[in-house]
Structures are given as C-alpha cells and as structure tokens.
Coordinates of C-alpha atoms and ligand atoms in Angstrom, one line a residue:
X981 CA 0.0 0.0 0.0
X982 CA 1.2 3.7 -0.3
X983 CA 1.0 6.6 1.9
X984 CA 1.4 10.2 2.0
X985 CA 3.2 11.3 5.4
X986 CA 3.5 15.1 6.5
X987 CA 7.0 15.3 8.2
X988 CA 7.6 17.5 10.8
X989 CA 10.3 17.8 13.2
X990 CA 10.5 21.3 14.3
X991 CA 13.4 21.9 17.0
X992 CA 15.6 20.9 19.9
X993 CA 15.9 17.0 19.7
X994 CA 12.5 17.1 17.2
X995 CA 14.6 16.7 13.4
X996 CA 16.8 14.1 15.7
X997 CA 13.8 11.9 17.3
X998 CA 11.9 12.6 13.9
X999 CA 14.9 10.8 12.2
X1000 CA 14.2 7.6 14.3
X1001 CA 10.9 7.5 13.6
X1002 CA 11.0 7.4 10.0
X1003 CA 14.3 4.8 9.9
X1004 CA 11.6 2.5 11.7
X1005 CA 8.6 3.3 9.2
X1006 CA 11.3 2.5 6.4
X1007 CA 11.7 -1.2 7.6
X1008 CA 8.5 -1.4 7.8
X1009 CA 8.2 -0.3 4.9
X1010 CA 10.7 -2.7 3.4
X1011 CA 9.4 -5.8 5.6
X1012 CA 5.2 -6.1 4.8
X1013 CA 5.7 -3.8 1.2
X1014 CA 4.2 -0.7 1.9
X1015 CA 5.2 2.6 0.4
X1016 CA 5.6 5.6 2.7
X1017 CA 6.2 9.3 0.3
X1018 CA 7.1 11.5 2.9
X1019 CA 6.5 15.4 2.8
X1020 CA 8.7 17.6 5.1
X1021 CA 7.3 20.9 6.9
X1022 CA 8.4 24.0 8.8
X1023 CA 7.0 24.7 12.1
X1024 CA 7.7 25.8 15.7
X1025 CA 10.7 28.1 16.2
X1026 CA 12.4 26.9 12.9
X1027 CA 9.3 28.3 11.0
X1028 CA 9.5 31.4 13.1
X1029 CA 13.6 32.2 12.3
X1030 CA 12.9 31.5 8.2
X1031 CA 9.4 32.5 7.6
X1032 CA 8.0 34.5 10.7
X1033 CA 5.3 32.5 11.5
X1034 CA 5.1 29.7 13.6
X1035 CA 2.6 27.9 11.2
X1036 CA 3.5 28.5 7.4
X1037 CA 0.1 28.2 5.8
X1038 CA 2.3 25.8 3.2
X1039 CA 2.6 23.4 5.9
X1040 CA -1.3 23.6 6.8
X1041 CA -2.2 22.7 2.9
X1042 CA 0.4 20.0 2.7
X1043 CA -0.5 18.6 6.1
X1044 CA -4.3 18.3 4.3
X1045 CA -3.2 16.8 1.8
X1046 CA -1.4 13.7 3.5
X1047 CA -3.0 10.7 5.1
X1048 CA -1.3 11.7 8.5
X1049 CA 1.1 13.5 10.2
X1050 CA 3.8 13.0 12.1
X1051 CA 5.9 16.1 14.6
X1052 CA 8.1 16.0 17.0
X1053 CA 8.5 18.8 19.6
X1054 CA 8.4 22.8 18.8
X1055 CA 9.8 25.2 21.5
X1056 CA 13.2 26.5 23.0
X1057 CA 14.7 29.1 25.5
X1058 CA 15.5 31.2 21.7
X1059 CA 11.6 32.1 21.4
X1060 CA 10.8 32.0 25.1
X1061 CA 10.2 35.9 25.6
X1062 CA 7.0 36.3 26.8
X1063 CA 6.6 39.9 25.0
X1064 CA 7.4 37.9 21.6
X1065 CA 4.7 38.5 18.8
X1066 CA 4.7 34.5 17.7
X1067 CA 5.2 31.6 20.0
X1068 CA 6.5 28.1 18.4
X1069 CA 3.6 26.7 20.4
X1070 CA 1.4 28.5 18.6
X1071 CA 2.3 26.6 15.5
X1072 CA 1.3 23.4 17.2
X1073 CA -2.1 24.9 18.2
X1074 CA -3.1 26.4 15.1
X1075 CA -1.9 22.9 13.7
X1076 CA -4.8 20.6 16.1
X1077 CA -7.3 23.8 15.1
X1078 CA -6.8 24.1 11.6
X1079 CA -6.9 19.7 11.3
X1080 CA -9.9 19.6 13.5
X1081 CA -7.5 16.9 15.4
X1082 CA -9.6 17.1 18.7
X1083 CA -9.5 14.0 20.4
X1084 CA -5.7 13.6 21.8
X1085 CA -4.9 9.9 23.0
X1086 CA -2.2 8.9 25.5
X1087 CA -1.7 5.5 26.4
X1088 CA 0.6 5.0 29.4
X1089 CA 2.1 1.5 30.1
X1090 CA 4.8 0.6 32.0
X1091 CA 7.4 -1.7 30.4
X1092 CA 7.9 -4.6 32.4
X1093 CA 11.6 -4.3 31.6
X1094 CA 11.7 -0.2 32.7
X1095 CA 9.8 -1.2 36.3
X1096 CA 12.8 -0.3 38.2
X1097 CA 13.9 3.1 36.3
X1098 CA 11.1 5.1 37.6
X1099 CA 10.7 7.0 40.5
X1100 CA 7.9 4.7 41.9
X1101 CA 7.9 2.0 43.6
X1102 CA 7.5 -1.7 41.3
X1103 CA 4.4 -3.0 43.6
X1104 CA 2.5 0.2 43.0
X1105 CA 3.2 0.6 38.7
X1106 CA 3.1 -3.2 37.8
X1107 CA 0.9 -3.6 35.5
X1108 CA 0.3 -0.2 35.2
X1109 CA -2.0 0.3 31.5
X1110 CA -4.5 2.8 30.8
X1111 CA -5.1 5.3 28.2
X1112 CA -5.6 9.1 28.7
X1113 CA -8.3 10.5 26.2
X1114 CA -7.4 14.8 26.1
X1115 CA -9.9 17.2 24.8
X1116 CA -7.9 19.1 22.3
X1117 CA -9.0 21.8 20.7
X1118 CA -11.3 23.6 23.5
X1119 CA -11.6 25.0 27.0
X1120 CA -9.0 27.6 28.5
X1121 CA -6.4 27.1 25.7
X1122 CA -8.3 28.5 23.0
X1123 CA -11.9 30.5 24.1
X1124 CA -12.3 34.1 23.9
X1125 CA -11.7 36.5 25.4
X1126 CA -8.0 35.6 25.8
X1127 CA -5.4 38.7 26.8
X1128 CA -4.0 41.0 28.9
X1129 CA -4.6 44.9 29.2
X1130 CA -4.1 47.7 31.1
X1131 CA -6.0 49.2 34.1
X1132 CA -5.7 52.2 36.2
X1133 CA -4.3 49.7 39.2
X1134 CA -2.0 47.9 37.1
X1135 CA -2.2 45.2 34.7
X1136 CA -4.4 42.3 34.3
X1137 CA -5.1 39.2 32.2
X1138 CA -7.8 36.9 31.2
X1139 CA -8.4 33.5 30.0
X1140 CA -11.5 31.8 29.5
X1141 CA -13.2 27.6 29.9
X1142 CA -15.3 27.6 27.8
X1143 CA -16.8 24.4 26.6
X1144 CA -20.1 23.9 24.3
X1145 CA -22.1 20.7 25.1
X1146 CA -21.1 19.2 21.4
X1147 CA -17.3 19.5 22.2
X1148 CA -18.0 18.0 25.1
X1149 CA -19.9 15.1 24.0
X1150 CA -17.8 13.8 20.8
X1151 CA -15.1 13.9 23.2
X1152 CA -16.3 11.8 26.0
X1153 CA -17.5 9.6 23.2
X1154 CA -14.2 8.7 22.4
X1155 CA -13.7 8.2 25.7
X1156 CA -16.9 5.7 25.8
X1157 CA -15.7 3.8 22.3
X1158 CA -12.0 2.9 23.6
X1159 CA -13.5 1.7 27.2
X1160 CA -15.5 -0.6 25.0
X1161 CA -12.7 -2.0 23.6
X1162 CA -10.7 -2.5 26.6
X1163 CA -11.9 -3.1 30.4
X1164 CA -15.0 -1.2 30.2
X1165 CA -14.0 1.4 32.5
X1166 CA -14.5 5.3 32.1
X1167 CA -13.5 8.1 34.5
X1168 CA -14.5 11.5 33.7
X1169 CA -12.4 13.9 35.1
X1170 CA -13.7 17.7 35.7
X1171 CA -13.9 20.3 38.6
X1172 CA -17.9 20.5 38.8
X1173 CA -17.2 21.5 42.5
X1174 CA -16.4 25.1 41.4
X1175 CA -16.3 25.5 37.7
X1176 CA -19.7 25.4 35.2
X1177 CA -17.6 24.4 32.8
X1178 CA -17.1 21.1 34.8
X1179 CA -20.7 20.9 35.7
X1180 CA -21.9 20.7 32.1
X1181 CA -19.0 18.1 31.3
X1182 CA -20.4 15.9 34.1
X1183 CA -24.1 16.0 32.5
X1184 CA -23.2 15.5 29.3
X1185 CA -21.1 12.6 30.2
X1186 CA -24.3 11.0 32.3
X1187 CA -26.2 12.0 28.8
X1188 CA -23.4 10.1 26.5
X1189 CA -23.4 7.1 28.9
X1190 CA -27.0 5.8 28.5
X1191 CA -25.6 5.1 24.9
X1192 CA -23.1 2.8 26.3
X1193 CA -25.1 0.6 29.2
X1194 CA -21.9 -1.9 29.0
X1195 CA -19.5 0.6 30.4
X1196 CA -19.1 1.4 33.8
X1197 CA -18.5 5.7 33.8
X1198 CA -17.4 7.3 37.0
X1199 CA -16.7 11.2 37.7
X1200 CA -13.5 12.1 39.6
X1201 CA -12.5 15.2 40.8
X1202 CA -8.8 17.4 39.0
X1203 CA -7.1 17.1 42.2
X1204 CA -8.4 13.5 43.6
X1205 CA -7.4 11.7 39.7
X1206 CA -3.8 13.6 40.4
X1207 CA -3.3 11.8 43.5
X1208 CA -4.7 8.9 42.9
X1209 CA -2.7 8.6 39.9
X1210 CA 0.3 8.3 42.1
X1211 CA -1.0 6.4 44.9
X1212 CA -3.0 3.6 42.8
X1213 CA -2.8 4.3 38.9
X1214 CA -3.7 0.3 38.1
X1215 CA -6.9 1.4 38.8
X1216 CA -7.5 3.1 35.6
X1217 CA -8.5 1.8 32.3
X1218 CA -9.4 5.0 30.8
X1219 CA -9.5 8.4 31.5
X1220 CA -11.1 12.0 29.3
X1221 CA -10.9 15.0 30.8
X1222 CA -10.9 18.7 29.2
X1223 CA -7.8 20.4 27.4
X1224 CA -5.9 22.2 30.3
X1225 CA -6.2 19.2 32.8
X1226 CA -5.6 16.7 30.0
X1227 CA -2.0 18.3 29.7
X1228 CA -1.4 18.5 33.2
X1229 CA -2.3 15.4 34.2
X1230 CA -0.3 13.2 31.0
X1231 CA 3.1 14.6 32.0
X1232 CA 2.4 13.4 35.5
X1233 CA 1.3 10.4 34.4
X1234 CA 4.3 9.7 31.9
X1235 CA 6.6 9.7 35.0
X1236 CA 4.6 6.3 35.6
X1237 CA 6.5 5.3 32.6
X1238 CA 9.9 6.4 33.7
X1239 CA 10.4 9.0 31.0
X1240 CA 8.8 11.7 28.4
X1241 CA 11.1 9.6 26.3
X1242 CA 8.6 6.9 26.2
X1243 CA 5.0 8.2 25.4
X1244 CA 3.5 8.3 22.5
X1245 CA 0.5 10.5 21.5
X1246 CA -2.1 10.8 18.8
X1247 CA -4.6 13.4 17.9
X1248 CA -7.6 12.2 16.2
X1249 CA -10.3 13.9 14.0
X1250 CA -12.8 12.1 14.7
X1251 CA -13.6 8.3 16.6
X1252 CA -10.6 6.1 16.8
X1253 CA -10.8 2.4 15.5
X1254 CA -8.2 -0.4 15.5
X1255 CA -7.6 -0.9 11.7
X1256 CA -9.4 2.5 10.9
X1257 CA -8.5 5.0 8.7
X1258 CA -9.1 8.3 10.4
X1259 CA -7.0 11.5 10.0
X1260 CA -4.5 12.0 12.6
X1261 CA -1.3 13.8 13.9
X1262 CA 0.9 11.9 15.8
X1263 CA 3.8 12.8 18.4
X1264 CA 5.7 12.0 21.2
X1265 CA 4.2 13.9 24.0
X1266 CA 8.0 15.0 25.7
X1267 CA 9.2 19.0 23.9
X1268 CA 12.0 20.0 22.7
X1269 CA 14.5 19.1 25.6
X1270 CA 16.7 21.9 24.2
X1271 CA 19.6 21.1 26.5
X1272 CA 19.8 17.2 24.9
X1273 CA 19.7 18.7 20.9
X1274 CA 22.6 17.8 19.1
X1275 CA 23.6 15.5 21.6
X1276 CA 22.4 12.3 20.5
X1277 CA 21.1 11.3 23.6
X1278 CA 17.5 11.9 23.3
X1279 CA 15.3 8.5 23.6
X1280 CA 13.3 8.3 20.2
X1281 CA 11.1 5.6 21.3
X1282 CA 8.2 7.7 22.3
X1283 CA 8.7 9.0 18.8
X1284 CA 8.5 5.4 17.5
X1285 CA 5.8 4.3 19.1
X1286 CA 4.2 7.7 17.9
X1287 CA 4.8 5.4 14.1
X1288 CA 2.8 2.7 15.7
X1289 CA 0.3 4.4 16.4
X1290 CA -0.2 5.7 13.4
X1291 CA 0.1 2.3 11.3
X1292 CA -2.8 1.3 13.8
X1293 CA -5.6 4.5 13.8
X1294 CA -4.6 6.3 10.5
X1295 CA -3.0 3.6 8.0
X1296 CA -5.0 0.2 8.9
X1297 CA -1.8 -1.7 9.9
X1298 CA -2.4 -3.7 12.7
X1299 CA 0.1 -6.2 12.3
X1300 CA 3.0 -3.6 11.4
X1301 CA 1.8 -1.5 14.3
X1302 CA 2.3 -4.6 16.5
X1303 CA 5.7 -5.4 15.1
X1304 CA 7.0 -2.1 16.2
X1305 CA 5.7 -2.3 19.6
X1306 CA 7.2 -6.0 20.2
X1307 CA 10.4 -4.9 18.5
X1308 CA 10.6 -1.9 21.5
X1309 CA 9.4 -4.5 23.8
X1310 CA 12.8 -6.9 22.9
X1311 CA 15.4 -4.0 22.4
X1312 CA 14.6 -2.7 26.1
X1313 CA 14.2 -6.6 27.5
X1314 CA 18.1 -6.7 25.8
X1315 CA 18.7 -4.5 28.1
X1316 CA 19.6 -1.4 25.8
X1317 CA 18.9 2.0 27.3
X1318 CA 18.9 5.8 26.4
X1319 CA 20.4 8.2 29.4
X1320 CA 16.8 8.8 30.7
X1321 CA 15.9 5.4 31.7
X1322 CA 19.7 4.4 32.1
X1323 CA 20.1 1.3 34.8
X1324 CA 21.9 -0.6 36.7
X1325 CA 23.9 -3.2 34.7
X1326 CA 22.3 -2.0 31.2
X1327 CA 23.8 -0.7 28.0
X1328 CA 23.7 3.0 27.5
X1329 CA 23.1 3.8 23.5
X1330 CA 22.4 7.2 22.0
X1331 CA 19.3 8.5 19.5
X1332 CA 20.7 6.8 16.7
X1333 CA 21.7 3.5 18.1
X1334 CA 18.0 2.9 19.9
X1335 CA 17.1 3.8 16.2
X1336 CA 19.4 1.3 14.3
X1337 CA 18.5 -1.3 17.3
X1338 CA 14.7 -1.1 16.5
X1339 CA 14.7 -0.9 13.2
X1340 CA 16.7 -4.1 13.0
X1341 CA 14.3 -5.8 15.0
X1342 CA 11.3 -4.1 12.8
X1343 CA 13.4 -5.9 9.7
X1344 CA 13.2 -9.3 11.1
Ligands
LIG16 P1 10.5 18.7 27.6 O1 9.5 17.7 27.4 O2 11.3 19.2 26.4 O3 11.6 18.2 28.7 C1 11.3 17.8 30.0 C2 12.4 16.9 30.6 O4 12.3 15.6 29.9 C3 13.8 17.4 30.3 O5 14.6 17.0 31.4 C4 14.2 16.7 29.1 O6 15.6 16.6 29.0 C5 13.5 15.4 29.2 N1 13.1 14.8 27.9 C6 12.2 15.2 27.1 N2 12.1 14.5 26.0 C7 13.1 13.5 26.2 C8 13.5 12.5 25.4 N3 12.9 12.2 24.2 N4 14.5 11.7 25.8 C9 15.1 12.0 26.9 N5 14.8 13.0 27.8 C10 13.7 13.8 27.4 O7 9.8 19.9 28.4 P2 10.3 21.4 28.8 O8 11.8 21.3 29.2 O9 9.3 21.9 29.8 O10 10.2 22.3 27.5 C11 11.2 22.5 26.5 C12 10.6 23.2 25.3 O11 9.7 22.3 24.7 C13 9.8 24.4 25.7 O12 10.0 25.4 24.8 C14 8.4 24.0 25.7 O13 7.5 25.0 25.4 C15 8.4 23.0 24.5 N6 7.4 21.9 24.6 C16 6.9 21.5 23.4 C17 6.0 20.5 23.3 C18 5.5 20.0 22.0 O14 6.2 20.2 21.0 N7 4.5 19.2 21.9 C19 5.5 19.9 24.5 C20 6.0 20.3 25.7 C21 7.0 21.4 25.7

C-alpha cells in the first residue's frame, strides 16, 4: 500500500527523534511492502527564524493533503520571551485547530523491563495500562476573550473555559468507544465543585453514557485523579478529561513510565478504531528538551511508538503496528537503554543506536 506522510520535526531533539521515527517506518516499509512518500514541513521556532510564522500556511495545505502527520516537539529558550509576537507553540495549536484533530490519545504502560527506572515503587506501577483520552481543541487554551490589558491599578489578564455541550460530547464519546474495547472502565475527570464548565461536562457525560449501558463511567475530581494517579494508577482503564487538565495530568502520568522519552500521543479527527482510517497527527508527548539537541542522547522511542500508532488509527496496519511495539518491547528486554531510563547493569546507546537497534528488530 502507499501513503502520503507530512514530516515534521521542528526543533531541539524534534529533526533528531523525527529521524528515528522514520528509519523504523522505512523497515517497515521494506518488511510487509508498503510505500511511505514522505512530505517535510516547517513549524515551531524553525518556522519562526525562516518564515516569521510559527505555522507557514504551506505546511497547513500540505499537512491536508497527506493521510497523517507525524511532529516531533516545537519550542526553546530562543523564542521564550513572553513579549514575543509569535510563540513556536502557537504553531502546534493552530496545527490541532486548523486539522480539526480534537480528540488527543495517551496510552501509558509501563514496560515490564523499565519497572525499576522510575521514580515509583515496582508494587505500585506493575501492571500499570490505561489510556488518557485529552480534549484538544477547547476549554481555556483556546476560548475568547484571551489577553491582557491595562487598568488604572496595574495590569491584568484573562483567559476563559469555555466548553459547548457538542465538544463535550464527541469527546467523552471517544472516551466511551475505547473503554469498549478495553476493560470497560471510564473516569470522567472535571472540577464540577467550582467550575460550570465542569458541571456541564459531568451532565453531558451521564447523557453520553446511556448510549453505552456496558461501560461502567465514574466522575473524579482534577485534584483527587492527580493523587490517585500516584498512589493507585492500576486502577485506571481509561480516563477524558478537558484540554488544560488533560495536559497537566499526561506529564504526571508519563513519569509512571519512567520518561517523556517513552509516550507516545495521537490526535484524532474524529472516533478512533483499530484498523481504521481516520486522519491524525501523531507525536511524542515530551518537547524539545533543548539542552539534549545535538547530543544524541535523546530516547526516540516515544517518537516510534508515535509510528505505531499511526500504522494502527490512520494507516490500517495492525500487524505492522504490532511489530514495532514488540520490536521496542525486545530491544529494552536486551537490556539497551537511552540516558533517561539508564540502569543498573544496562547498555547505554544514543538517539541513533536505539534507532538502528529497533529498526533491526522491525526488519526481522
Ligand atoms: P521537555 O519535554 O522538552 O523536557 C522535560 C524533561 O524531559 C527534560 O529534562 C528533558 O531533557 C527530558 N526529555 C524530554 N524528552 C526527552 C527524550 N525524548 N529523551 C530523553 N529525555 C527527554 O519539556 P520542557 O523542558 O518543559 O520544555 C522544553 C521546550 O519544549 C519548551 O520550549 C516547551 O514550550 C516545549 N514543549 C513543546 C511540546 C511539543 O512540541 N508538543 C511539549 C512540551 C513542551
């Protein structure tokens, strides 16, 4: 089969991680006979420093044009001046907006093999698999009004949460159709004690789940799911929550995982289905890591697994999507590790090497 693939790596370890990613979708390539034309785009601060704009409306239309897209990390201390006009983040946003990509997913699973490089202890993350579902293109990162202005006592700012009851409901749909297809477990997390934002998610949610009598939905409070993500996280099958606390929550949760290095995302436009079709961007959800660019020591395989994804949601591939995950799965049991989740008695490689390694292993 043949697909069109938007490529874009952006900065920091991005082009290096990027790199990876596509070496693996090559042997894939090679291995089941699939064709992959890739299409390479500016955005983040490298868009900024050549064109001015974080999201080149060139990379928009090519972007539309491919079957899916694949980025790796925007951002860096260079474009971090909060008077600046144009943000590399604002690339990415205009990016999920313009694609309509609103459903973000975030599986977290701990790697038997990595259960000793976290922070955690192994009792409490064994076993540890659930899957985040992040509203993605609503709530306080994008409503109006948004800004700051002057008053007579000083400076102030606003943002706003807003959400409108269809956002609300394709998303905790998602949420619904992936529970289905797992252990039939959905936890709804919102603030309804003090926000009305919260309060319509949690109706709408009780609305959506009469749909789906065979899954269990419960509501859990921002600040209770944070905790309890810690203190119990094998309790969770699968979780959607709203924009802001989606992104809050997944980089607490990826420390379950041992490292940034090691999550994948994808951001859906519409319903996800193993074997579907659906339009998508894919990333690893770790930035830039500006002080590892250049380096060769960033871990690609959240990058990678980014690929799998992809093969699985947006390019029908099951059995290629599995063969990358089980090729990860042998590399780290062969004890071969990046500096982040570098152990005791294990074999340190750079970027290129965990690469090369996996892309052996995707070859057969
Ligand atoms: P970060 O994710 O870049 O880094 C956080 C920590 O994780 C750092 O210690 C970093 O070294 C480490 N890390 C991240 N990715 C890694 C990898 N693949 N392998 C090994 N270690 C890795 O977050 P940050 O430092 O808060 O932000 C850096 C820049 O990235 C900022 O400009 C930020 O705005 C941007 N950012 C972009 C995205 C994105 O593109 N989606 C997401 C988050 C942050």
């Amino acid at each position: 089969m043949q697909f069109d693939l938007a490529v874009l790596p952006g900065d920091g370890i991005g082009p290096e991680v990027a790199n990876e990613g596509i070496k693996v979708l090559q042997a894939i390539g090679e291995r089941f006979d699939h064709s992959f034309n890739l299409h390479y785009g500016l955005v983040g601060g490298v868009a900024i420093d050549q064109l001015g704009t974080a999201l080149p409306p060139d990379t928009l239309e090519m972007c539309r044009r491919c079957d899916a897209v694949l980025l790796a990390a925007v951002g860096g201390p260079r474009w971090d001046d909060p008077q600046a006009k144009v943000r590399p983040e604002d690339g990415l946003l205009t990016l999920r907006k313009g694609l309509g990509l609103f459903a973000n997913l975030r599986p977290v699973k701990v790697f038997p093999t990595l259960i000793d490089s976290t922070n955690l202890k192994p009792d409490v993350i064994q076993g540890v698999d659930f899957i985040f579902v992040r509203e993605l293109t609503g709530g306080l990162y994008f409503a109006r009004p948004k800004r700051q202005w002057q008053t007579s006592r000083g400076r102030r700012a606003t943002d706003s949460m807003t959400y409108s009851e269809q956002e609300i409901e394709r998303i905790v749909r998602v949420g619904f159709e992936l529970a289905r297809g797992r252990r039939k477990k959905l936890t709804s997390v919102d603030k309804a004690n003090v926000l009305e934002s919260s309060r319509l998610w949690r109706q709408v949610a009780m609305e959506v789940a009469e749909y789906y009598p065979d899954v269990e939905l419960e509501h859990m409070l921002v600040d209770a799911c944070a905790m309890r993500l810690i203190q119990n996280p094998t309790y969770f099958d699968v979780i959607v929550t709203e924009n802001m606390f989606g992104d809050i929550l997944t980089d607490e949760a990826s420390m379950l995982a041992g490292s940034m290095g090691m999550l994948p995302s994808a951001s859906l436009a519409g319903v996800p289905q193993e074997g579907g079709n659906i339009f998508g961007m894919y990333e690893p959800i770790h930035g830039s890591a500006p002080r590892r660019a250049g380096l060769d020591m960033a871990n690609p395989i959240a990058t990678i697994l980014s690929i799998a994804m992809m093969l699985r949601y947006s390019f029908g591939l099951i059995k290629e999507a599995q063969t990358i995950d089980s090729a990860v799965d042998e590399v780290l049991s062969q004890g071969y590790r990046t500096y982040d989740i570098m152990g005791e008695g294990k074999t340190r490689v750079g970027t290129k090497q965990m690469g090369d390694l996996i892309a052996a292993k995707v070859g057969g």
